[in-house]
Amino acid sequence: MSWAGIFRSSIVTRKAGPSRSPRSWLSSSRLAQRSSSPPRPPNAVAVHAAAPTIPLVFIAVADPVALGLVESLAHPGGNVTGFATMVPEGFVGKQLQFLEGLVPQASRIAVLINPTNPIHQREQAKLPEIGRLLGVELVVVEASKPDQLETAFETAHTQGAEAIHVFGDPLIFIHSAKVVGLAARYRLPAMYLDRRNVLDGGLMSYGPNTSRLLASRWRLRGQNPQGRETW
């Protein structure tokens, strides 16, 4: 089973319950012997590593191939399937291209990452080449906790950034209003992954339509990746 992303609409999600641990997901999965669908990439990896024989449906994992959850997007293999929130190659570059098109005079664009997010670490390594292709300097700023967000935006402003690309992350989703407010305070046009940020007043988002992902989730949980009923 595979899924092709819809990248013309902004993402729509709900709060993903970060307090729920992989252990609790695993316990409930074993109890019910059904597909498990942890809401965040680290949880999905942890559950699959702890119980590789339990069919797993993941939701909103940016690059499941890089995380070792599936063999490829077209042919996941094994007993794991789900929904990726970005195309592994070129997605971040496309987001930055849209942002650069909205702020064509910008010569320096900040990129806000969470250094504890493994997908952000992988994408950060690609930024120099993306910047070269777009003809802009990309400046990385970091935040892994809510109280680090203001420092990140202040650093972007101090370093002369004229726009900012905010990588998608539970931190950004949960503190959406704060992030959007900081972008406005420091006068930084911003690109987001989640539609939630735009609804809170942000400039632009580009990502998959998570409302469709969540609707499809319940259909997928009724069967394992080989199509056999597990409910």
PDB file of N, CA, C and O in Angstrom, residues 4 16-17 39-40 53 80 83 89 91 93 112 114 157 170 173 187 192 225:
ATOM      1  N   ALA A   4       0.297   8.842  -2.282  1.00  0.00           N
ATOM      2  CA  ALA A   4       0.919   9.966  -2.975  1.00  0.00           C
ATOM      3  C   ALA A   4       0.447  11.242  -2.314  1.00  0.00           C
ATOM      4  O   ALA A   4      -0.743  11.470  -2.152  1.00  0.00           O
ATOM      5  N   ALA A  16      -0.985  16.674  18.523  1.00  0.00           N
ATOM      6  CA  ALA A  16      -0.661  15.266  18.399  1.00  0.00           C
ATOM      7  C   ALA A  16      -0.404  14.564  19.721  1.00  0.00           C
ATOM      8  O   ALA A  16       0.134  13.471  19.738  1.00  0.00           O
ATOM      9  N   GLY A  17      -0.758  15.174  20.820  1.00  0.00           N
ATOM     10  CA  GLY A  17      -0.614  14.496  22.095  1.00  0.00           C
ATOM     11  C   GLY A  17       0.802  14.103  22.431  1.00  0.00           C
ATOM     12  O   GLY A  17       1.100  12.930  22.620  1.00  0.00           O
ATOM     13  N   PRO A  39       1.760   9.463  16.701  1.00  0.00           N
ATOM     14  CA  PRO A  39       1.605  10.710  15.977  1.00  0.00           C
ATOM     15  C   PRO A  39       2.883  11.400  15.560  1.00  0.00           C
ATOM     16  O   PRO A  39       2.832  12.371  14.841  1.00  0.00           O
ATOM     17  N   ARG A  40       4.062  10.972  16.042  1.00  0.00           N
ATOM     18  CA  ARG A  40       5.284  11.687  15.710  1.00  0.00           C
ATOM     19  C   ARG A  40       6.347  10.712  15.220  1.00  0.00           C
ATOM     20  O   ARG A  40       6.349   9.539  15.610  1.00  0.00           O
ATOM     21  N   THR A  53       6.629  -6.948  14.631  1.00  0.00           N
ATOM     22  CA  THR A  53       5.637  -7.845  14.032  1.00  0.00           C
ATOM     23  C   THR A  53       4.229  -7.269  14.043  1.00  0.00           C
ATOM     24  O   THR A  53       3.330  -7.816  13.402  1.00  0.00           O
ATOM     25  N   VAL A  80       4.512  -2.183   7.495  1.00  0.00           N
ATOM     26  CA  VAL A  80       4.404  -0.770   7.866  1.00  0.00           C
ATOM     27  C   VAL A  80       3.924   0.031   6.668  1.00  0.00           C
ATOM     28  O   VAL A  80       4.393  -0.158   5.540  1.00  0.00           O
ATOM     29  N   PHE A  83       1.490   7.711   6.048  1.00  0.00           N
ATOM     30  CA  PHE A  83       1.389   8.949   5.296  1.00  0.00           C
ATOM     31  C   PHE A  83       2.616   9.829   5.525  1.00  0.00           C
ATOM     32  O   PHE A  83       2.881  10.251   6.649  1.00  0.00           O
ATOM     33  N   GLU A  89      12.932  14.149  -1.706  1.00  0.00           N
ATOM     34  CA  GLU A  89      13.840  14.961  -2.501  1.00  0.00           C
ATOM     35  C   GLU A  89      13.137  16.222  -3.003  1.00  0.00           C
ATOM     36  O   GLU A  89      12.132  16.141  -3.704  1.00  0.00           O
ATOM     37  N   PHE A  91      11.481  18.802  -1.530  1.00  0.00           N
ATOM     38  CA  PHE A  91      10.319  19.446  -0.926  1.00  0.00           C
ATOM     39  C   PHE A  91      10.694  20.759  -0.231  1.00  0.00           C
ATOM     40  O   PHE A  91      10.040  21.792  -0.426  1.00  0.00           O
ATOM     41  N   GLY A  93      13.276  22.566  -0.799  1.00  0.00           N
ATOM     42  CA  GLY A  93      13.679  23.510  -1.839  1.00  0.00           C
ATOM     43  C   GLY A  93      12.488  24.185  -2.489  1.00  0.00           C
ATOM     44  O   GLY A  93      12.520  25.384  -2.793  1.00  0.00           O
ATOM     45  N   LEU A 112      14.414  28.164  10.340  1.00  0.00           N
ATOM     46  CA  LEU A 112      14.257  27.762  11.739  1.00  0.00           C
ATOM     47  C   LEU A 112      14.088  26.254  11.823  1.00  0.00           C
ATOM     48  O   LEU A 112      13.145  25.693  11.255  1.00  0.00           O
ATOM     49  N   ASN A 114      14.460  22.565  14.428  1.00  0.00           N
ATOM     50  CA  ASN A 114      14.563  21.965  15.762  1.00  0.00           C
ATOM     51  C   ASN A 114      15.732  20.993  15.704  1.00  0.00           C
ATOM     52  O   ASN A 114      15.633  19.956  15.036  1.00  0.00           O
ATOM     53  N   HIS A 157      16.757  38.061  12.829  1.00  0.00           N
ATOM     54  CA  HIS A 157      16.667  39.499  12.555  1.00  0.00           C
ATOM     55  C   HIS A 157      18.040  40.161  12.655  1.00  0.00           C
ATOM     56  O   HIS A 157      18.425  40.958  11.785  1.00  0.00           O
ATOM     57  N   PRO A 170       6.290  19.476  15.839  1.00  0.00           N
ATOM     58  CA  PRO A 170       5.276  19.616  16.881  1.00  0.00           C
ATOM     59  C   PRO A 170       5.427  20.891  17.704  1.00  0.00           C
ATOM     60  O   PRO A 170       4.433  21.499  18.111  1.00  0.00           O
ATOM     61  N   PHE A 173       3.778  23.609  15.734  1.00  0.00           N
ATOM     62  CA  PHE A 173       2.328  23.445  15.682  1.00  0.00           C
ATOM     63  C   PHE A 173       1.678  23.833  17.005  1.00  0.00           C
ATOM     64  O   PHE A 173       0.703  24.587  17.049  1.00  0.00           O
ATOM     65  N   ARG A 187       9.161  41.364  11.663  1.00  0.00           N
ATOM     66  CA  ARG A 187       8.889  41.723  10.268  1.00  0.00           C
ATOM     67  C   ARG A 187       9.579  40.759   9.296  1.00  0.00           C
ATOM     68  O   ARG A 187      10.259  41.155   8.351  1.00  0.00           O
ATOM     69  N   TYR A 192       5.496  28.302   6.213  1.00  0.00           N
ATOM     70  CA  TYR A 192       5.248  27.240   7.181  1.00  0.00           C
ATOM     71  C   TYR A 192       4.842  25.966   6.448  1.00  0.00           C
ATOM     72  O   TYR A 192       4.439  25.998   5.286  1.00  0.00           O
ATOM     73  N   PRO A 225      -0.953  -3.715   6.194  1.00  0.00           N
ATOM     74  CA  PRO A 225      -0.434  -3.353   4.863  1.00  0.00           C
ATOM     75  C   PRO A 225      -0.583  -4.430   3.803  1.00  0.00           C
ATOM     76  O   PRO A 225      -0.471  -4.151   2.624  1.00  0.00           O
TER      77      PRO A 225
END
